[in-house]
Structures are given as structure tokens and as C-alpha cells.
Amino acid sequence: MLMRTDPFREMDRIVQHLSGTSGTWSKPSVMPMDAYRDGDEYVIAFDLPGVSPEAIDIDVERNMLTVKAERRPAAKADAVKVELSERPLGVFSRQIVLADTLDTERIQADYDAGVLTLRIPIAERAKPRKVSITAGSGTKQITS
């Protein structure tokens, strides 16, 4: 149902993690995700802890799904001295090519506990259907 668009993205994510660099608008960091089929829906879950829902942007153009998010540093008083900062900040993005068998007009998005979950229904035309045969006329009828 999905196609990865960049085979080197995971290697970039590891290098960014080890080097401590953050994503920028011109070169965003990758966000981890899971994707699976659940009955008549395709589910994609993105890890975005600490990102406000207002900082998440979801676009679909043809069969290209793009999810972008930005995690900004928390506002701190002038007297606060940061001792350790390991949580990645910056821009995160993921592009996924969706199969033609998915109904991109009816995508549902939910954000809970730092996880963005997209539910994409399987298109009716992609669901299995039964073909009935009528005897004698040589024609076949499709029944749903």
C-alpha cells in the first residue's frame, strides 16, 4: 500500500541523532512511523511527542501524502540555565506515496499522547467482489 520514497532517509535520521543536529525547513528530520492494514482501513501512526497539534501540517496531492511538524523549544525565563538538552527540536517531515487503492478523499487524522494517527479507507473499487454467472446467455454480471 505504501512506497518509501528515499531509501537513505533512515541513515540520515541516525546521523542526525548521533550528531545532535535538528531539522530545518530546507532539510527536515525524519519522524518515525508505523503503517498497517486494519480491516478496511490503512493506518499510519507517526511519533511526534511534544509537538502541538497546531504545528502539524498534513497535505495530500494526488497520491503523495506529506506530513510536516515543528517542535520548538519551550519558553524559559532568563534566569534558567539549561544543563542538558537531548530532545530533538526543529522541523520533521515525511512523504509517502499512497497506492491507488486508498481513498485519499476520506482520510481521518487523530492526535493523542504525541502520536498522530491517520486512517485511510480502502477504496470501494479495490475491495473484493463476487462475479455471478448466468446460464445460457453467455454474459456475466458483477454483484457487490
PDB file of N, CA and C in Angstrom, residues 70-76 85 87 89-90:
ATOM      1  N   GLU A  70       6.624  20.788  13.530  1.00  0.00           N
ATOM      2  CA  GLU A  70       7.745  21.542  14.086  1.00  0.00           C
ATOM      3  C   GLU A  70       7.671  21.507  15.611  1.00  0.00           C
ATOM      4  N   ARG A  71       8.769  21.107  16.218  1.00  0.00           N
ATOM      5  CA  ARG A  71       8.884  21.126  17.679  1.00  0.00           C
ATOM      6  C   ARG A  71       9.812  22.271  18.044  1.00  0.00           C
ATOM      7  N   ARG A  72       9.270  23.229  18.791  1.00  0.00           N
ATOM      8  CA  ARG A  72      10.040  24.403  19.188  1.00  0.00           C
ATOM      9  C   ARG A  72      10.488  24.272  20.633  1.00  0.00           C
ATOM     10  N   PRO A  73      11.558  24.974  21.001  1.00  0.00           N
ATOM     11  CA  PRO A  73      11.987  24.907  22.399  1.00  0.00           C
ATOM     12  C   PRO A  73      10.943  25.558  23.308  1.00  0.00           C
ATOM     13  N   ALA A  74      10.824  25.021  24.508  1.00  0.00           N
ATOM     14  CA  ALA A  74       9.891  25.591  25.483  1.00  0.00           C
ATOM     15  C   ALA A  74      10.422  26.939  25.949  1.00  0.00           C
ATOM     16  N   ALA A  75       9.509  27.861  26.187  1.00  0.00           N
ATOM     17  CA  ALA A  75       9.915  29.190  26.665  1.00  0.00           C
ATOM     18  C   ALA A  75      10.470  29.061  28.083  1.00  0.00           C
ATOM     19  N   LYS A  76      11.614  29.689  28.288  1.00  0.00           N
ATOM     20  CA  LYS A  76      12.272  29.627  29.601  1.00  0.00           C
ATOM     21  C   LYS A  76      12.561  31.050  30.075  1.00  0.00           C
ATOM     22  N   SER A  85      20.153  19.074  27.157  1.00  0.00           N
ATOM     23  CA  SER A  85      19.072  19.178  26.169  1.00  0.00           C
ATOM     24  C   SER A  85      19.284  18.099  25.116  1.00  0.00           C
ATOM     25  N   ARG A  87      16.348  16.293  23.718  1.00  0.00           N
ATOM     26  CA  ARG A  87      15.153  16.117  22.891  1.00  0.00           C
ATOM     27  C   ARG A  87      15.314  16.890  21.592  1.00  0.00           C
ATOM     28  N   LEU A  89      14.725  19.130  18.428  1.00  0.00           N
ATOM     29  CA  LEU A  89      13.866  20.259  18.081  1.00  0.00           C
ATOM     30  C   LEU A  89      13.959  20.483  16.587  1.00  0.00           C
ATOM     31  N   GLY A  90      13.083  21.301  16.073  1.00  0.00           N
ATOM     32  CA  GLY A  90      13.160  21.657  14.662  1.00  0.00           C
ATOM     33  C   GLY A  90      12.002  21.108  13.861  1.00  0.00           C
TER      34      GLY A  90
END
